[in-house]
Amino acid sequence: KQEVTQIPAALSVPEGENLVLNCSFTDSAIYNLQWFRQDPGKGLTSLLLIQSSQREQTSGRLNASLDKSSGRSTLYIAASQPGDSATYLCAVRGRDDKIIFGKGTRLHILP
Amino acid sequence: DVKVTQSSRYLVKRTGEKVFLECVQDMDHENMFWYRQDPGLGLRLIYFSYDVKMKEKGDIPEGYSVSREKKERFSLILESASTNQTSMYLCASSLEPPYEQYFGPGTRLTVT
């Protein structure tokens, strides 16, 4: 059974720093992996989607990488800003079409 | 831009009431999903649908049913609301591959 883990559960960094969020999964037979952000009390906003055949995707200050063999994905945020404060979730879609979410990393950017 | 809307942002219902949560997407997506999100448990899939009048159980379907009479609309029904169904309910939709999911703003349901 696929398990998705995000460590740490919470992270605080000073504004301007580059940072990496981690997502690990136990079954490498995935179809894709998607990163989301969620602001308090709101829905999820899609950030990046990486297909199983891809190694990385970039959007602005965000870069997501995927290493299926090690069961890991990272979300790199460059030059962090207070507006980046949110919870970041990853979700893995398996070959069986099941989508499993991690519990998220709560990020706080200190002004 | 894909837009997924949910009928209510906040809802308060009494135990035993029948509750309808509506979700509408405007991008002709085949796939629609209902999740609930609870602190410490994350997102859990309740039901999903790959086509009109088609539904599949997710991980926690007990106490819920769904309806998809039109492609753009997916309804979640709580037949007899209970306090343990107090939660944030999130609807999502996606196209066929690459299966990118788009979420609505969520409905915070409180059952008293």
mmCIF file of C-alpha atoms in Angstrom:
data_model
loop_
_atom_site.group_PDB
_atom_site.id
_atom_site.type_symbol
_atom_site.label_atom_id
_atom_site.label_comp_id
_atom_site.label_asym_id
_atom_site.label_seq_id
_atom_site.Cartn_x
_atom_site.Cartn_y
_atom_site.Cartn_z
ATOM 1 C CA LYS A 1 0.000 0.000 0.000
ATOM 2 C CA GLN A 2 1.389 3.393 -1.031
ATOM 3 C CA GLU A 3 2.391 5.701 1.795
ATOM 4 C CA VAL A 4 3.352 9.329 1.319
ATOM 5 C CA THR A 5 5.365 11.155 3.965
ATOM 6 C CA GLN A 6 6.297 14.794 4.283
ATOM 7 C CA ILE A 7 8.972 15.734 6.769
ATOM 8 C CA PRO A 8 9.190 18.092 8.561
ATOM 9 C CA ALA A 9 5.585 18.788 9.493
ATOM 10 C CA ALA A 10 6.437 22.434 10.070
ATOM 11 C CA LEU A 11 9.273 24.733 9.016
ATOM 12 C CA SER A 12 10.187 28.356 9.717
ATOM 13 C CA VAL A 13 12.796 30.182 7.662
ATOM 14 C CA PRO A 14 13.833 33.840 7.334
ATOM 15 C CA GLU A 15 12.639 35.769 4.314
ATOM 16 C CA GLY A 16 14.947 35.602 1.327
ATOM 17 C CA GLU A 17 16.323 32.152 1.982
ATOM 18 C CA ASN A 18 16.102 29.298 -0.482
ATOM 19 C CA LEU A 19 14.412 26.220 0.934
ATOM 20 C CA VAL A 20 13.560 22.623 0.097
ATOM 21 C CA LEU A 21 10.433 20.704 1.042
ATOM 22 C CA ASN A 22 10.503 16.929 0.967
ATOM 23 C CA CYS A 23 8.021 14.272 -0.095
ATOM 24 C CA SER A 24 8.758 10.556 0.042
ATOM 25 C CA PHE A 25 6.685 7.627 -1.167
ATOM 26 C CA THR A 26 7.011 3.881 -0.676
ATOM 27 C CA ASP A 27 5.888 2.497 -4.052
ATOM 28 C CA SER A 28 7.856 3.769 -7.041
ATOM 29 C CA ALA A 29 5.237 2.591 -9.561
ATOM 30 C CA ILE A 30 3.606 5.986 -9.852
ATOM 31 C CA TYR A 31 1.850 7.780 -12.686
ATOM 32 C CA ASN A 32 2.590 11.296 -11.515
ATOM 33 C CA LEU A 33 3.229 13.487 -8.477
ATOM 34 C CA GLN A 34 1.577 16.835 -7.836
ATOM 35 C CA TRP A 35 2.539 19.626 -5.427
ATOM 36 C CA PHE A 36 -0.110 21.905 -3.926
ATOM 37 C CA ARG A 37 -0.232 24.823 -1.542
ATOM 38 C CA GLN A 38 -3.076 25.398 0.870
ATOM 39 C CA ASP A 39 -3.757 28.610 2.729
ATOM 40 C CA PRO A 40 -5.596 28.363 6.061
ATOM 41 C CA GLY A 41 -9.258 27.492 5.613
ATOM 42 C CA LYS A 42 -8.975 27.396 1.839
ATOM 43 C CA GLY A 43 -8.831 24.813 -0.921
ATOM 44 C CA LEU A 44 -5.710 23.461 -2.583
ATOM 45 C CA THR A 45 -3.919 25.343 -5.328
ATOM 46 C CA SER A 46 -1.974 23.271 -7.835
ATOM 47 C CA LEU A 47 1.676 24.301 -8.102
ATOM 48 C CA LEU A 48 3.439 21.712 -10.222
ATOM 49 C CA LEU A 49 2.705 18.319 -11.734
ATOM 50 C CA ILE A 50 5.523 15.908 -12.591
ATOM 51 C CA GLN A 51 4.835 12.911 -14.801
ATOM 52 C CA SER A 52 6.628 9.663 -13.978
ATOM 53 C CA SER A 53 8.797 10.062 -17.084
ATOM 54 C CA GLN A 54 9.988 13.529 -16.022
ATOM 55 C CA ARG A 55 12.754 14.496 -13.631
ATOM 56 C CA GLU A 56 11.677 18.048 -12.823
ATOM 57 C CA GLN A 57 9.250 20.878 -13.458
ATOM 58 C CA THR A 58 9.714 24.595 -12.941
ATOM 59 C CA SER A 59 7.324 27.485 -12.438
ATOM 60 C CA GLY A 60 8.740 30.857 -11.485
ATOM 61 C CA ARG A 61 10.591 30.533 -8.174
ATOM 62 C CA LEU A 62 9.442 26.940 -7.746
ATOM 63 C CA ASN A 63 11.224 23.827 -8.930
ATOM 64 C CA ALA A 64 10.010 20.318 -8.255
ATOM 65 C CA SER A 65 12.137 17.241 -8.816
ATOM 66 C CA LEU A 66 11.251 13.576 -8.921
ATOM 67 C CA ASP A 67 13.463 10.560 -8.257
ATOM 68 C CA LYS A 68 11.259 7.503 -8.576
ATOM 69 C CA SER A 69 13.992 5.005 -7.798
ATOM 70 C CA SER A 70 14.552 6.514 -4.363
ATOM 71 C CA GLY A 71 10.886 7.363 -3.836
ATOM 72 C CA ARG A 72 11.511 11.061 -3.344
ATOM 73 C CA SER A 73 10.356 14.408 -4.624
ATOM 74 C CA THR A 74 11.543 17.827 -3.529
ATOM 75 C CA LEU A 75 9.983 21.246 -3.932
ATOM 76 C CA TYR A 76 12.592 23.989 -4.080
ATOM 77 C CA ILE A 77 11.474 27.550 -3.346
ATOM 78 C CA ALA A 78 13.946 30.274 -4.262
ATOM 79 C CA ALA A 79 14.196 33.624 -2.498
ATOM 80 C CA SER A 80 11.333 32.922 -0.099
ATOM 81 C CA GLN A 81 8.774 35.653 0.659
ATOM 82 C CA PRO A 82 6.223 36.067 3.464
ATOM 83 C CA GLY A 83 3.493 35.335 0.898
ATOM 84 C CA ASP A 84 4.926 31.839 0.509
ATOM 85 C CA SER A 85 3.715 31.003 4.028
ATOM 86 C CA ALA A 86 1.205 28.182 3.634
ATOM 87 C CA THR A 87 0.911 24.416 3.928
ATOM 88 C CA TYR A 88 2.483 22.501 1.069
ATOM 89 C CA LEU A 89 1.145 19.079 0.158
ATOM 90 C CA CYS A 90 2.308 16.458 -2.284
ATOM 91 C CA ALA A 91 0.045 13.853 -3.855
ATOM 92 C CA VAL A 92 1.065 10.690 -5.652
ATOM 93 C CA ARG A 93 -1.097 9.006 -8.292
ATOM 94 C CA GLY A 94 -0.326 5.309 -8.581
ATOM 95 C CA ARG A 95 -0.680 3.059 -11.603
ATOM 96 C CA ASP A 96 -3.918 1.843 -9.997
ATOM 97 C CA ASP A 97 -5.208 5.446 -10.284
ATOM 98 C CA LYS A 98 -5.347 5.863 -6.506
ATOM 99 C CA ILE A 99 -4.200 9.284 -5.308
ATOM 100 C CA ILE A 100 -2.468 9.405 -1.952
ATOM 101 C CA PHE A 101 -1.715 12.706 -0.223
ATOM 102 C CA GLY A 102 0.988 13.489 2.273
ATOM 103 C CA LYS A 103 -0.058 15.350 5.421
ATOM 104 C CA GLY A 104 1.803 18.457 4.377
ATOM 105 C CA THR A 105 4.556 20.746 5.572
ATOM 106 C CA ARG A 106 3.412 23.956 7.223
ATOM 107 C CA LEU A 107 5.815 26.665 6.066
ATOM 108 C CA HIS A 108 6.261 29.993 7.824
ATOM 109 C CA ILE A 109 8.460 32.665 6.268
ATOM 110 C CA LEU A 110 9.733 35.090 8.872
ATOM 111 C CA PRO A 111 9.766 38.747 7.705
ATOM 112 C CA ASP B 1 -8.374 28.930 -16.002
ATOM 113 C CA VAL B 2 -10.119 25.938 -14.511
ATOM 114 C CA LYS B 3 -12.757 26.876 -12.003
ATOM 115 C CA VAL B 4 -14.197 24.520 -9.435
ATOM 116 C CA THR B 5 -16.920 25.969 -7.235
ATOM 117 C CA GLN B 6 -18.611 24.588 -4.159
ATOM 118 C CA SER B 7 -22.082 25.612 -3.089
ATOM 119 C CA SER B 8 -21.217 26.781 0.419
ATOM 120 C CA ARG B 9 -18.080 27.911 2.251
ATOM 121 C CA TYR B 10 -19.573 27.255 5.671
ATOM 122 C CA LEU B 11 -22.479 25.041 6.660
ATOM 123 C CA VAL B 12 -23.972 24.177 10.040
ATOM 124 C CA LYS B 13 -26.381 21.241 10.243
ATOM 125 C CA ARG B 14 -28.010 19.240 12.985
ATOM 126 C CA THR B 15 -27.467 15.556 13.677
ATOM 127 C CA GLY B 16 -29.768 13.418 11.551
ATOM 128 C CA GLU B 17 -30.308 16.005 8.820
ATOM 129 C CA LYS B 18 -29.795 15.129 5.169
ATOM 130 C CA VAL B 19 -27.011 17.301 3.769
ATOM 131 C CA PHE B 20 -26.181 18.086 0.143
ATOM 132 C CA LEU B 21 -22.801 19.467 -0.887
ATOM 133 C CA GLU B 22 -22.605 20.622 -4.479
ATOM 134 C CA CYS B 23 -19.558 20.928 -6.701
ATOM 135 C CA VAL B 24 -19.462 22.402 -10.204
ATOM 136 C CA GLN B 25 -16.547 22.592 -12.630
ATOM 137 C CA ASP B 26 -16.497 24.609 -15.824
ATOM 138 C CA MET B 27 -13.779 22.876 -17.844
ATOM 139 C CA ASP B 28 -15.537 19.758 -19.121
ATOM 140 C CA HIS B 29 -13.433 17.480 -16.906
ATOM 141 C CA GLU B 30 -14.304 13.812 -16.922
ATOM 142 C CA ASN B 31 -13.072 13.069 -13.408
ATOM 143 C CA MET B 32 -14.470 14.498 -10.202
ATOM 144 C CA PHE B 33 -13.574 13.730 -6.597
ATOM 145 C CA TRP B 34 -14.808 14.363 -3.059
ATOM 146 C CA TYR B 35 -12.323 14.455 -0.178
ATOM 147 C CA ARG B 36 -12.552 15.316 3.471
ATOM 148 C CA GLN B 37 -9.683 16.899 5.347
ATOM 149 C CA ASP B 38 -9.155 16.553 9.075
ATOM 150 C CA PRO B 39 -6.262 17.679 11.291
ATOM 151 C CA GLY B 40 -3.707 14.943 11.690
ATOM 152 C CA LEU B 41 -5.401 12.708 9.107
ATOM 153 C CA GLY B 42 -4.812 14.722 5.945
ATOM 154 C CA LEU B 43 -6.990 14.380 2.860
ATOM 155 C CA ARG B 44 -9.007 11.216 2.467
ATOM 156 C CA LEU B 45 -10.938 10.245 -0.642
ATOM 157 C CA ILE B 46 -14.657 9.658 -0.121
ATOM 158 C CA TYR B 47 -15.948 9.031 -3.646
ATOM 159 C CA PHE B 48 -14.909 9.746 -7.198
ATOM 160 C CA SER B 49 -16.517 9.649 -10.615
ATOM 161 C CA TYR B 50 -14.998 9.074 -14.037
ATOM 162 C CA ASP B 51 -18.114 9.834 -16.022
ATOM 163 C CA VAL B 52 -21.731 10.875 -15.801
ATOM 164 C CA LYS B 53 -23.787 8.476 -13.664
ATOM 165 C CA MET B 54 -20.637 6.617 -12.741
ATOM 166 C CA LYS B 55 -19.236 6.496 -9.203
ATOM 167 C CA GLU B 56 -16.543 4.634 -7.338
ATOM 168 C CA LYS B 57 -15.973 4.345 -3.605
ATOM 169 C CA GLY B 58 -12.852 5.877 -2.189
ATOM 170 C CA ASP B 59 -11.221 5.084 1.125
ATOM 171 C CA ILE B 60 -13.975 6.275 3.464
ATOM 172 C CA PRO B 61 -17.400 6.052 1.732
ATOM 173 C CA GLU B 62 -19.383 4.992 4.799
ATOM 174 C CA GLY B 63 -22.162 7.432 5.633
ATOM 175 C CA TYR B 64 -21.918 9.183 2.260
ATOM 176 C CA SER B 65 -23.398 8.829 -1.197
ATOM 177 C CA VAL B 66 -22.860 10.777 -4.415
ATOM 178 C CA SER B 67 -24.722 11.790 -7.530
ATOM 179 C CA ARG B 68 -23.447 12.782 -10.953
ATOM 180 C CA GLU B 69 -26.322 13.462 -13.310
ATOM 181 C CA LYS B 70 -24.433 16.007 -15.405
ATOM 182 C CA LYS B 71 -20.767 16.085 -16.355
ATOM 183 C CA GLU B 72 -20.098 19.413 -14.660
ATOM 184 C CA ARG B 73 -21.790 18.667 -11.335
ATOM 185 C CA PHE B 74 -20.887 16.196 -8.604
ATOM 186 C CA SER B 75 -22.916 16.122 -5.412
ATOM 187 C CA LEU B 76 -21.980 14.630 -2.060
ATOM 188 C CA ILE B 77 -24.866 13.517 0.138
ATOM 189 C CA LEU B 78 -24.804 12.851 3.849
ATOM 190 C CA GLU B 79 -27.930 10.760 4.326
ATOM 191 C CA SER B 80 -28.111 11.332 8.089
ATOM 192 C CA ALA B 81 -25.453 13.729 9.322
ATOM 193 C CA SER B 82 -23.487 12.790 12.400
ATOM 194 C CA THR B 83 -21.060 14.788 14.522
ATOM 195 C CA ASN B 84 -18.106 12.731 13.270
ATOM 196 C CA GLN B 85 -18.796 14.112 9.808
ATOM 197 C CA THR B 86 -17.803 17.587 10.943
ATOM 198 C CA SER B 87 -14.936 18.360 8.610
ATOM 199 C CA MET B 88 -13.610 20.365 5.675
ATOM 200 C CA TYR B 89 -14.955 18.916 2.419
ATOM 201 C CA LEU B 90 -12.988 19.478 -0.761
ATOM 202 C CA CYS B 91 -14.081 18.808 -4.310
ATOM 203 C CA ALA B 92 -11.639 18.352 -7.188
ATOM 204 C CA SER B 93 -11.763 17.682 -10.903
ATOM 205 C CA SER B 94 -9.293 16.537 -13.527
ATOM 206 C CA LEU B 95 -9.018 15.726 -17.199
ATOM 207 C CA GLU B 96 -7.843 12.447 -18.579
ATOM 208 C CA PRO B 97 -3.997 12.270 -18.616
ATOM 209 C CA PRO B 98 -2.037 14.153 -17.321
ATOM 210 C CA TYR B 99 -4.590 13.937 -14.486
ATOM 211 C CA GLU B 100 -3.715 17.280 -12.923
ATOM 212 C CA GLN B 101 -6.235 17.901 -10.134
ATOM 213 C CA TYR B 102 -7.928 21.246 -9.552
ATOM 214 C CA PHE B 103 -9.633 21.916 -6.241
ATOM 215 C CA GLY B 104 -12.568 24.011 -5.131
ATOM 216 C CA PRO B 105 -12.418 26.385 -2.142
ATOM 217 C CA GLY B 106 -13.824 23.841 0.304
ATOM 218 C CA THR B 107 -16.909 23.630 2.503
ATOM 219 C CA ARG B 108 -16.441 23.721 6.250
ATOM 220 C CA LEU B 109 -19.292 21.567 7.597
ATOM 221 C CA THR B 110 -20.183 21.541 11.268
ATOM 222 C CA VAL B 111 -22.712 18.998 12.524
ATOM 223 C CA THR B 112 -24.121 19.778 15.969
#
